[in-house]
XYZ file of C-alpha atoms in Angstrom:
595
model
C -8.495 -5.938 -11.605
C -5.852 -6.252 -14.301
C -3.076 -3.672 -14.464
C -3.247 -1.772 -17.801
C -0.740 -3.201 -20.294
C -0.255 -2.523 -23.971
C -0.532 -5.587 -26.185
C -1.216 -6.134 -29.880
C -4.927 -5.606 -29.125
C -4.802 -3.049 -26.296
C -3.676 0.579 -26.351
C -2.969 3.033 -23.512
C -3.215 6.822 -23.456
C -1.462 8.485 -20.494
C -3.359 11.443 -19.013
C -0.653 12.339 -16.489
C 0.949 15.756 -16.698
C -0.205 19.283 -15.932
C -3.890 19.650 -15.088
C -5.997 22.686 -14.183
C -6.768 22.838 -10.455
C -9.024 24.794 -8.156
C -9.588 24.676 -4.406
C -13.260 24.735 -3.505
C -12.721 27.036 -0.542
C -16.402 27.325 0.334
C -17.293 23.805 -0.876
C -19.904 25.173 -3.250
C -18.644 23.620 -6.466
C -21.440 21.072 -6.708
C -24.075 23.642 -5.884
C -22.688 25.950 -8.571
C -22.234 23.004 -10.980
C -18.580 23.649 -11.797
C -18.462 20.339 -13.672
C -20.687 21.722 -16.453
C -18.096 24.200 -17.753
C -14.331 24.718 -17.749
C -12.936 25.679 -14.350
C -12.625 29.417 -13.810
C -9.616 30.998 -12.049
C -7.778 27.670 -12.023
C -4.081 27.190 -11.361
C -1.776 24.490 -12.744
C -1.196 21.239 -10.851
C 0.898 18.172 -11.738
C -0.693 14.718 -11.769
C 0.277 12.489 -10.080
C 1.235 14.393 -6.929
C -0.132 15.583 -3.634
C -1.342 19.147 -4.107
C -0.372 20.188 -0.578
C 3.300 21.109 -1.076
C 3.191 22.318 -4.702
C 2.239 25.961 -4.033
C 3.397 28.525 -1.481
C -0.152 28.907 -0.139
C -0.710 27.396 3.294
C -4.484 27.562 2.827
C -4.075 25.057 -0.031
C -1.736 22.868 1.997
C -4.179 22.716 4.903
C -7.463 22.784 2.965
C -10.301 20.571 4.225
C -12.866 19.532 1.636
C -13.112 19.442 -2.146
C -10.533 20.299 -4.765
C -11.225 20.170 -8.497
C -8.949 18.810 -11.227
C -9.584 19.232 -14.933
C -7.944 18.452 -18.252
C -8.945 17.896 -21.849
C -7.938 15.085 -24.162
C -8.739 13.584 -27.546
C -9.752 10.012 -28.314
C -8.338 8.966 -31.686
C -10.649 7.867 -34.480
C -8.862 4.514 -34.497
C -10.514 3.724 -31.146
C -13.996 3.542 -32.701
C -15.613 0.193 -31.998
C -13.395 -0.486 -28.996
C -14.204 -0.538 -25.321
C -12.604 2.539 -23.701
C -11.800 2.543 -19.981
C -10.682 5.381 -17.724
C -8.517 4.232 -14.799
C -7.491 6.407 -11.830
C -4.627 4.852 -9.855
C -5.766 6.569 -6.648
C -7.419 9.762 -5.430
C -7.237 10.524 -1.719
C -9.720 9.948 -0.152
C -12.999 10.380 -2.074
C -13.526 11.151 -5.740
C -16.233 11.931 -8.263
C -15.561 11.830 -11.993
C -17.299 13.894 -14.666
C -16.783 13.574 -18.405
C -18.109 16.358 -20.604
C -20.272 17.547 -17.710
C -21.830 14.156 -16.881
C -21.043 12.216 -13.696
C -19.562 8.846 -14.657
C -18.150 7.383 -11.419
C -17.402 7.916 -7.761
C -15.036 6.204 -5.358
C -14.384 5.948 -1.638
C -10.893 5.042 -0.484
C -7.638 6.779 -1.280
C -5.172 3.963 -1.913
C -6.620 1.660 -4.551
C -7.433 2.137 -8.255
C -10.882 2.505 -9.729
C -12.021 2.517 -13.332
C -15.067 3.105 -15.506
C -16.016 2.355 -19.096
C -16.608 5.705 -20.791
C -17.996 4.809 -24.239
C -21.442 6.249 -23.439
C -19.970 9.610 -22.421
C -16.889 10.070 -24.604
C -16.659 11.899 -27.901
C -14.376 10.084 -30.325
C -12.370 12.367 -32.574
C -13.339 15.416 -30.512
C -12.054 17.162 -27.428
C -13.250 15.680 -24.119
C -13.191 17.441 -20.763
C -12.438 15.311 -17.701
C -13.193 16.697 -14.238
C -12.187 14.902 -11.033
C -13.368 16.212 -7.682
C -11.200 14.981 -4.806
C -12.183 15.248 -1.153
C -9.790 14.655 1.763
C -12.252 14.537 4.672
C -11.897 11.516 6.934
C -14.632 10.193 9.194
C -15.119 6.993 11.173
C -16.483 5.145 8.156
C -13.226 5.642 6.232
C -9.921 3.819 6.174
C -7.922 5.391 7.612
C -10.510 6.934 9.932
C -10.624 10.474 11.230
C -13.017 13.137 12.413
C -13.676 16.846 12.020
C -13.176 18.911 15.175
C -15.266 22.065 15.377
C -14.113 24.627 17.925
C -16.840 26.396 19.910
C -14.803 28.382 22.393
C -13.991 32.052 22.700
C -10.412 31.597 21.480
C -11.363 30.365 17.999
C -13.379 32.161 15.311
C -16.925 30.960 14.664
C -16.930 27.923 12.383
C -13.249 27.146 12.871
C -12.536 23.453 12.315
C -9.657 21.055 11.789
C -9.314 17.590 10.299
C -8.171 15.258 13.079
C -6.672 11.810 12.606
C -4.783 9.374 14.788
C -2.144 8.117 12.354
C 1.380 9.507 12.328
C 1.869 10.672 8.755
C 0.637 13.740 6.916
C -2.811 13.486 5.355
C -1.579 14.214 1.846
C -4.341 14.616 -0.708
C -4.781 14.694 -4.452
C -4.521 12.405 -7.454
C -1.571 10.343 -6.324
C -1.163 7.762 -9.062
C -1.384 7.672 -12.856
C -4.606 8.446 -14.735
C -4.856 6.310 -17.871
C -7.180 5.553 -20.748
C -6.949 2.080 -22.214
C -8.813 0.039 -24.779
C -10.008 -3.523 -25.058
C -12.287 -5.264 -27.524
C -16.003 -5.186 -26.692
C -15.674 -8.795 -25.530
C -12.586 -8.845 -23.375
C -10.428 -10.551 -20.764
C -11.761 -9.166 -17.500
C -9.514 -10.982 -15.018
C -6.859 -13.663 -14.645
C -6.087 -15.551 -11.455
C -2.781 -17.409 -11.170
C -1.684 -19.772 -8.408
C 1.652 -21.581 -8.381
C 2.823 -24.786 -6.752
C 6.121 -26.638 -6.479
C 6.626 -30.387 -6.854
C 10.309 -31.193 -6.463
C 12.044 -29.434 -9.364
C 8.755 -29.000 -11.189
C 6.733 -25.802 -11.141
C 2.966 -25.835 -11.582
C 1.088 -22.779 -12.857
C -2.678 -22.936 -12.377
C -4.718 -20.225 -14.075
C -8.322 -19.121 -14.383
C -9.524 -16.558 -16.940
C -12.713 -14.487 -16.668
C -14.181 -13.098 -19.892
C -16.910 -10.462 -20.199
C -18.850 -8.926 -23.070
C -21.761 -9.858 -25.295
C -19.884 -12.603 -27.191
C -18.107 -14.120 -24.201
C -19.766 -17.516 -24.699
C -18.658 -17.656 -28.336
C -14.940 -17.154 -27.687
C -12.061 -19.542 -27.185
C -9.257 -18.888 -24.712
C -5.624 -19.760 -25.312
C -3.039 -19.500 -22.527
C 0.653 -19.781 -23.418
C 3.504 -19.763 -20.911
C 6.906 -18.426 -21.971
C 10.247 -18.372 -20.191
C 12.175 -15.155 -19.649
C 13.945 -15.505 -23.006
C 10.674 -15.833 -24.899
C 10.800 -19.595 -25.368
C 7.398 -21.270 -25.339
C 6.902 -23.804 -22.551
C 3.303 -24.879 -23.083
C -0.010 -23.829 -24.607
C -3.385 -24.685 -23.075
C -6.903 -24.013 -24.338
C -9.839 -23.210 -22.097
C -10.796 -20.716 -19.370
C -8.769 -22.558 -16.726
C -5.978 -25.037 -16.675
C -2.634 -26.159 -15.344
C 0.810 -25.855 -16.914
C 3.715 -27.955 -15.639
C 7.210 -26.521 -15.935
C 10.024 -29.063 -15.805
C 13.205 -27.897 -14.049
C 11.464 -24.656 -13.157
C 13.337 -21.626 -11.892
C 11.603 -20.531 -8.716
C 11.052 -16.867 -7.878
C 13.044 -15.718 -4.822
C 14.910 -12.576 -3.696
C 18.288 -13.800 -4.970
C 16.802 -14.700 -8.365
C 13.413 -13.070 -9.081
C 12.742 -15.090 -12.215
C 9.539 -14.172 -14.015
C 7.776 -16.290 -16.609
C 5.185 -14.730 -18.922
C 1.626 -16.009 -19.229
C 0.056 -14.776 -22.451
C -3.755 -15.079 -22.632
C -5.499 -14.660 -25.983
C -9.232 -14.390 -26.631
C -10.185 -15.811 -30.020
C -13.452 -15.273 -31.921
C -14.097 -16.738 -35.383
C -10.442 -17.669 -35.629
C -9.230 -14.110 -34.901
C -7.456 -12.823 -31.773
C -9.731 -10.069 -30.464
C -8.115 -9.476 -27.067
C -4.775 -10.307 -25.529
C -3.197 -9.779 -22.126
C 0.058 -10.928 -20.581
C 0.870 -11.496 -16.941
C 4.317 -11.856 -15.337
C 4.363 -15.064 -13.265
C 6.754 -15.930 -10.477
C 6.621 -19.590 -9.459
C 6.877 -19.651 -5.679
C 5.115 -20.903 -2.565
C 4.710 -19.340 0.880
C 3.718 -21.058 4.102
C 4.089 -20.837 7.856
C 5.031 -23.987 9.751
C 6.023 -24.122 13.390
C 8.447 -21.332 14.169
C 9.348 -20.450 10.596
C 8.205 -18.783 7.392
C 9.006 -20.826 4.290
C 9.540 -19.569 0.751
C 9.677 -22.376 -1.812
C 10.024 -24.871 1.003
C 13.065 -23.133 2.515
C 13.051 -21.000 5.691
C 13.391 -17.289 4.994
C 14.216 -14.416 7.352
C 12.799 -10.973 6.552
C 15.414 -8.214 6.555
C 14.053 -4.828 5.721
C 12.270 -1.643 6.582
C 8.795 -0.283 6.810
C 8.271 2.386 4.159
C 6.001 5.250 3.238
C 4.946 6.673 -0.083
C 6.500 10.028 0.730
C 9.069 12.364 -0.802
C 9.861 16.062 -1.022
C 7.340 18.235 -2.895
C 5.552 15.236 -4.458
C 4.094 14.082 -1.123
C 2.459 10.738 -1.871
C 2.497 11.228 -5.629
C 4.009 8.293 -7.517
C 7.311 9.159 -9.194
C 9.266 6.457 -11.084
C 12.535 8.272 -10.331
C 11.983 8.097 -6.568
C 10.659 4.533 -6.865
C 13.736 3.164 -8.636
C 16.072 5.087 -6.329
C 14.355 3.532 -3.308
C 14.714 0.015 -4.703
C 18.382 0.644 -5.418
C 18.863 1.768 -1.816
C 17.046 -1.324 -0.540
C 19.354 -3.502 -2.627
C 22.427 -1.574 -1.483
C 21.588 -1.954 2.189
C 21.025 -5.718 1.874
C 17.266 -5.770 2.536
C 15.036 -8.480 1.098
C 11.606 -7.193 2.168
C 9.377 -4.302 3.197
C 5.841 -3.633 4.424
C 3.439 -1.295 2.618
C 2.884 0.666 5.785
C 0.141 1.693 6.238
C -1.870 1.340 3.036
C -1.645 -0.360 -0.355
C 1.132 1.173 -2.444
C 0.918 2.002 -6.135
C 0.784 -1.159 -8.224
C 3.816 0.185 -10.074
C 5.756 -0.367 -6.828
C 4.644 -4.001 -6.661
C 5.590 -4.481 -10.313
C 9.092 -3.303 -9.414
C 9.193 -5.523 -6.322
C 8.375 -8.503 -8.558
C 11.311 -7.617 -10.789
C 13.796 -6.668 -8.080
C 12.887 -9.633 -5.882
C 11.538 -8.090 -2.676
C 9.174 -9.859 -0.293
C 6.213 -7.626 0.568
C 3.760 -7.579 3.453
C 0.776 -5.938 1.743
C -1.223 -3.829 4.206
C -4.764 -2.480 4.178
C -5.198 1.228 5.064
C -6.572 0.421 8.531
C -4.302 2.677 10.562
C -5.331 5.169 13.214
C -7.883 2.897 14.884
C -6.418 3.565 18.319
C -6.367 6.495 20.746
C -3.519 4.872 22.745
C -5.609 5.800 25.733
C -7.668 3.007 27.272
C -10.247 5.487 28.520
C -11.049 6.390 24.891
C -12.723 3.520 23.040
C -12.544 3.021 19.281
C -14.675 -0.096 18.698
C -17.959 1.470 19.759
C -21.089 2.330 17.717
C -20.220 6.034 17.466
C -16.801 5.308 15.947
C -15.609 2.064 14.360
C -18.942 0.431 13.604
C -20.759 -1.622 10.960
C -20.202 1.062 8.327
C -16.462 0.956 8.980
C -16.473 -2.826 8.825
C -18.317 -2.918 5.500
C -15.817 -0.481 4.011
C -12.922 -2.503 5.477
C -14.262 -5.680 3.856
C -14.668 -3.884 0.530
C -11.098 -2.593 0.713
C -9.835 -6.116 1.440
C -11.706 -7.467 -1.587
C -10.309 -4.770 -3.844
C -6.786 -5.132 -2.455
C -6.683 -8.880 -3.061
C -8.326 -8.489 -6.473
C -5.559 -6.071 -7.454
C -2.517 -7.777 -5.911
C -3.350 -11.489 -5.931
C -0.979 -12.370 -8.784
C 2.141 -10.607 -7.527
C 4.811 -13.107 -6.436
C 6.360 -10.396 -4.251
C 3.273 -10.319 -2.007
C 3.869 -12.991 0.628
C 1.501 -11.888 3.387
C -1.635 -9.798 3.905
C -1.807 -7.352 6.823
C -5.326 -6.234 7.713
C -4.437 -3.353 10.063
C -1.701 -1.490 11.894
C -1.729 -0.763 15.635
C -5.477 -1.013 16.151
C -6.890 -1.056 19.690
C -6.923 -4.860 19.751
C -7.246 -4.864 23.543
C -10.838 -3.620 23.279
C -13.679 -6.121 23.561
C -15.144 -5.155 20.194
C -11.892 -5.818 18.321
C -12.227 -9.610 18.250
C -15.498 -9.864 16.325
C -14.489 -7.009 14.026
C -11.155 -8.507 12.974
C -12.525 -12.034 12.884
C -14.816 -10.869 10.064
C -11.975 -9.143 8.242
C -9.489 -12.010 8.580
C -12.098 -14.579 7.564
C -12.705 -12.540 4.417
C -8.991 -12.619 3.591
C -8.841 -16.389 4.080
C -11.921 -16.878 1.904
C -10.417 -14.864 -0.935
C -6.840 -16.161 -0.775
C -5.729 -19.404 0.800
C -2.187 -19.184 -0.604
C -0.748 -16.555 1.738
C -0.563 -16.099 5.526
C -2.469 -13.251 7.137
C -1.370 -10.977 9.943
C -2.309 -7.866 11.892
C 0.381 -5.520 13.203
C 0.083 -5.118 16.965
C 0.982 -2.344 19.341
C -0.899 -4.087 22.157
C 0.935 -6.383 24.554
C 0.640 -10.190 24.398
C -1.570 -10.581 27.464
C -4.056 -7.881 26.471
C -4.713 -8.380 22.746
C -7.937 -10.109 21.796
C -7.019 -10.969 18.199
C -3.543 -12.556 18.081
C -5.056 -16.031 17.966
C -6.659 -15.207 14.599
C -3.461 -14.603 12.614
C -0.709 -16.822 11.187
C 2.237 -14.609 12.132
C 2.596 -12.265 15.106
C 3.715 -8.824 13.932
C 4.527 -6.341 16.671
C 5.719 -2.733 16.786
C 7.787 -1.798 19.825
C 9.849 1.244 20.834
C 11.688 0.421 24.054
C 13.982 3.282 25.143
C 12.030 5.712 22.966
C 8.322 6.027 23.779
C 8.786 4.004 26.962
C 11.759 4.617 29.281
C 13.161 7.233 26.878
C 16.933 7.336 26.852
C 17.329 4.053 28.771
C 19.212 1.955 26.253
C 20.245 -0.420 29.049
C 16.633 -1.672 29.394
C 16.094 -2.689 25.773
C 17.363 -6.253 25.873
C 15.682 -7.120 29.171
C 12.300 -5.679 28.158
C 12.263 -6.808 24.544
C 13.342 -10.386 25.174
C 10.810 -10.771 27.967
C 7.982 -9.530 25.753
C 8.878 -11.539 22.648
C 9.153 -14.749 24.655
C 5.725 -14.070 26.073
C 4.256 -13.684 22.564
C 5.596 -17.068 21.576
C 4.650 -18.705 24.865
C 1.007 -17.635 24.500
C 0.456 -18.122 20.762
C 3.167 -20.516 19.494
C 3.508 -18.522 16.281
C 6.546 -16.965 14.602
C 7.168 -13.289 15.325
C 8.225 -10.382 13.128
C 9.176 -7.115 14.809
C 7.620 -4.837 12.216
C 8.651 -1.520 13.761
C 11.463 -0.368 16.029
C 13.667 2.693 15.845
C 14.540 6.184 17.030
C 14.076 9.674 15.660
C 17.483 10.783 14.428
C 18.645 14.152 13.141
C 21.215 13.581 10.415
C 24.535 15.088 11.486
C 23.617 15.260 15.191
C 26.284 13.359 17.161
C 26.692 12.536 20.815
C 29.025 10.435 22.942
C 27.733 8.840 25.120
C 24.669 8.395 22.873
C 21.758 10.741 23.474
C 18.283 10.686 21.973
C 18.032 12.131 18.456
C 21.733 11.534 17.771
C 22.961 9.155 15.086
C 24.881 7.221 17.735
C 21.688 6.633 19.721
C 19.915 5.211 16.675
C 22.819 2.818 16.012
C 23.109 1.691 19.628
C 19.362 1.070 19.849
C 19.359 -1.063 16.703
C 22.306 -3.158 17.838
C 20.623 -3.970 21.147
C 17.414 -5.000 19.407
C 19.392 -7.182 17.024
C 21.138 -9.035 19.827
C 17.722 -10.101 21.108
C 16.489 -11.169 17.675
C 19.588 -13.299 17.179
C 18.948 -15.175 20.432
C 15.329 -16.115 19.628
C 14.731 -18.764 16.970
C 11.027 -17.912 16.594
C 11.798 -14.354 15.418
C 11.546 -14.535 11.622
C 12.012 -10.930 10.607
C 13.068 -7.401 11.433
C 11.571 -4.319 9.772
C 13.008 -1.061 11.038
C 10.906 2.074 11.247
C 11.526 3.725 8.860
C 13.175 3.536 5.463
C 13.321 7.350 5.132
C 12.237 10.406 7.094
C 8.696 11.434 6.184
C 6.155 14.203 6.673
C 3.676 14.276 9.554
C 1.132 16.769 10.791
C 2.621 19.610 12.797
C 3.026 18.875 16.509
C 5.590 19.441 19.233
C 6.936 15.853 19.254
C 7.894 16.005 15.570
C 10.710 18.096 14.106
C 9.722 18.773 10.485
C 8.206 15.305 10.340
C 9.130 11.853 11.618
C 12.932 11.452 11.645
C 13.206 7.724 12.284
C 14.463 7.128 8.765
C 17.619 5.176 8.096
C 17.841 7.540 5.136
C 16.922 11.209 5.114
C 13.853 12.301 3.185
C 16.289 13.181 0.384
C 17.511 9.524 0.416
C 20.943 10.171 1.940
C 22.196 7.510 4.406
C 22.549 8.095 8.129
C 25.168 6.182 10.139
C 22.644 3.426 10.837
C 22.419 2.596 7.128
C 26.015 1.389 7.146
C 25.415 -0.608 10.340
C 22.467 -2.368 8.708
C 24.317 -2.943 5.450
C 27.087 -4.735 7.326
C 24.595 -6.832 9.339
C 22.259 -7.809 6.506
C 24.940 -8.587 3.950
C 26.576 -10.985 6.413
C 23.313 -12.763 7.321
C 22.075 -15.888 5.631
C 18.569 -15.646 4.196
C 17.308 -18.056 6.861
C 19.289 -16.446 9.727
């Protein structure tokens, strides 16, 4: 799927802004056919955003089921004769789309875009009414999974139910990313696939173009590569080809140089469609104990993140996005993981430009009870339906993100119950699908299991492990960290002979809470914990990265172990640094990229 871009042949109309919104409190909207007429008794709601924190109504924040969004728009007369596409960046977790009272599309999955051609339903030159029904219910066939708990005891009213899930972030809902209309010609560039190679000082850009439409066999394709200053490097005709770049500038964190591949579709000597793609020439591979970028070892310094901020929830906001990248640069990071779901493609566009290495993760989180008496990989829970959806998500994720130079690794899940017997066959299918679709990047799965109990570590290229010594185990015992962590990491390498990234470690920390000697939840405790972890990493040459949990404090469901959310951030939710931020800045700025 190509990200919408304006070119000399393509136009974009932004439908973001203030929409009309209504909570379907009794979930009768379909039965009463609300899509056939303008919403009654609607309130105003910004798009993109999570709807949960926008109002003062807790019944809206905690609603389970459908909510309805609606807005009107005009399609200009100049769009006659063009293909018109509606693209929703994401709607969490299920969506149905209606245009002028007719259903035009539906989608399952809350973290990837979906689009539909609307020519058959749209009225050009007239007002159009767009209705999007969003549903936040999670079941075992979803990613992430969840289940509805119905209470049938004397202490709850009849019919009382809650949405339960096993992941540790709030189940924000709504239209979280931009809603756009864009045009193409009726015969159009459907997709472009770019792969890059390096041969000495020479860069090689291999491309393949897919064209669709009734005249696709009558068109010629021209692909032209430009440097950053707009100078033409080469022009190639045909649906696929190879462009060699002498003395190429390779994309890397210290110099995220982007070339521009311009693809033009020509019919009867006229350009009918055009699309451009930023291209970073770089290679990624795992050999022995190391991860190599452009043939040089690279060490990942960074943080796991969340799409989360005050009021907006998971709604994409370019202000927050650029602020976060500036903080990542300031602290000396070179990487992050899209924990625990694919982020907005706008974030990956920025990572390409800023030069951050990204572990791109599927939304397979919450597949673990952390209780070995409660099984996940059983027919009543994670089953064939879950697997089919997981495979579909992987296909869509790679289709969307395959051309981003920032994406250096695919992660298929976070903290699944990989110690269960059913986990091996399940993740073998998923990982094989990744390898079939993309042979240019390593694949991983983020473990919470221990090295002797996991069934799946042999399937991946890099061992990624989350570990919280002196927090969830032996809380308060900072003196045990180095002994326990070093013993475990050595065991991972002994068993699997693969490089290791510690993808989560950290401590909940209340900004401004101080203690000497360090006590849990104090800023001093967070700093002391990190330093002890780092001493272990520095002793082990097979450790190739450190991603602290978390970049910033974030919202979670209400429970007694969380104080207004998860407080493991190095920054507060308002993006102010804690003491640990300065510790990390000093460490990471002094480290070489290859440690």
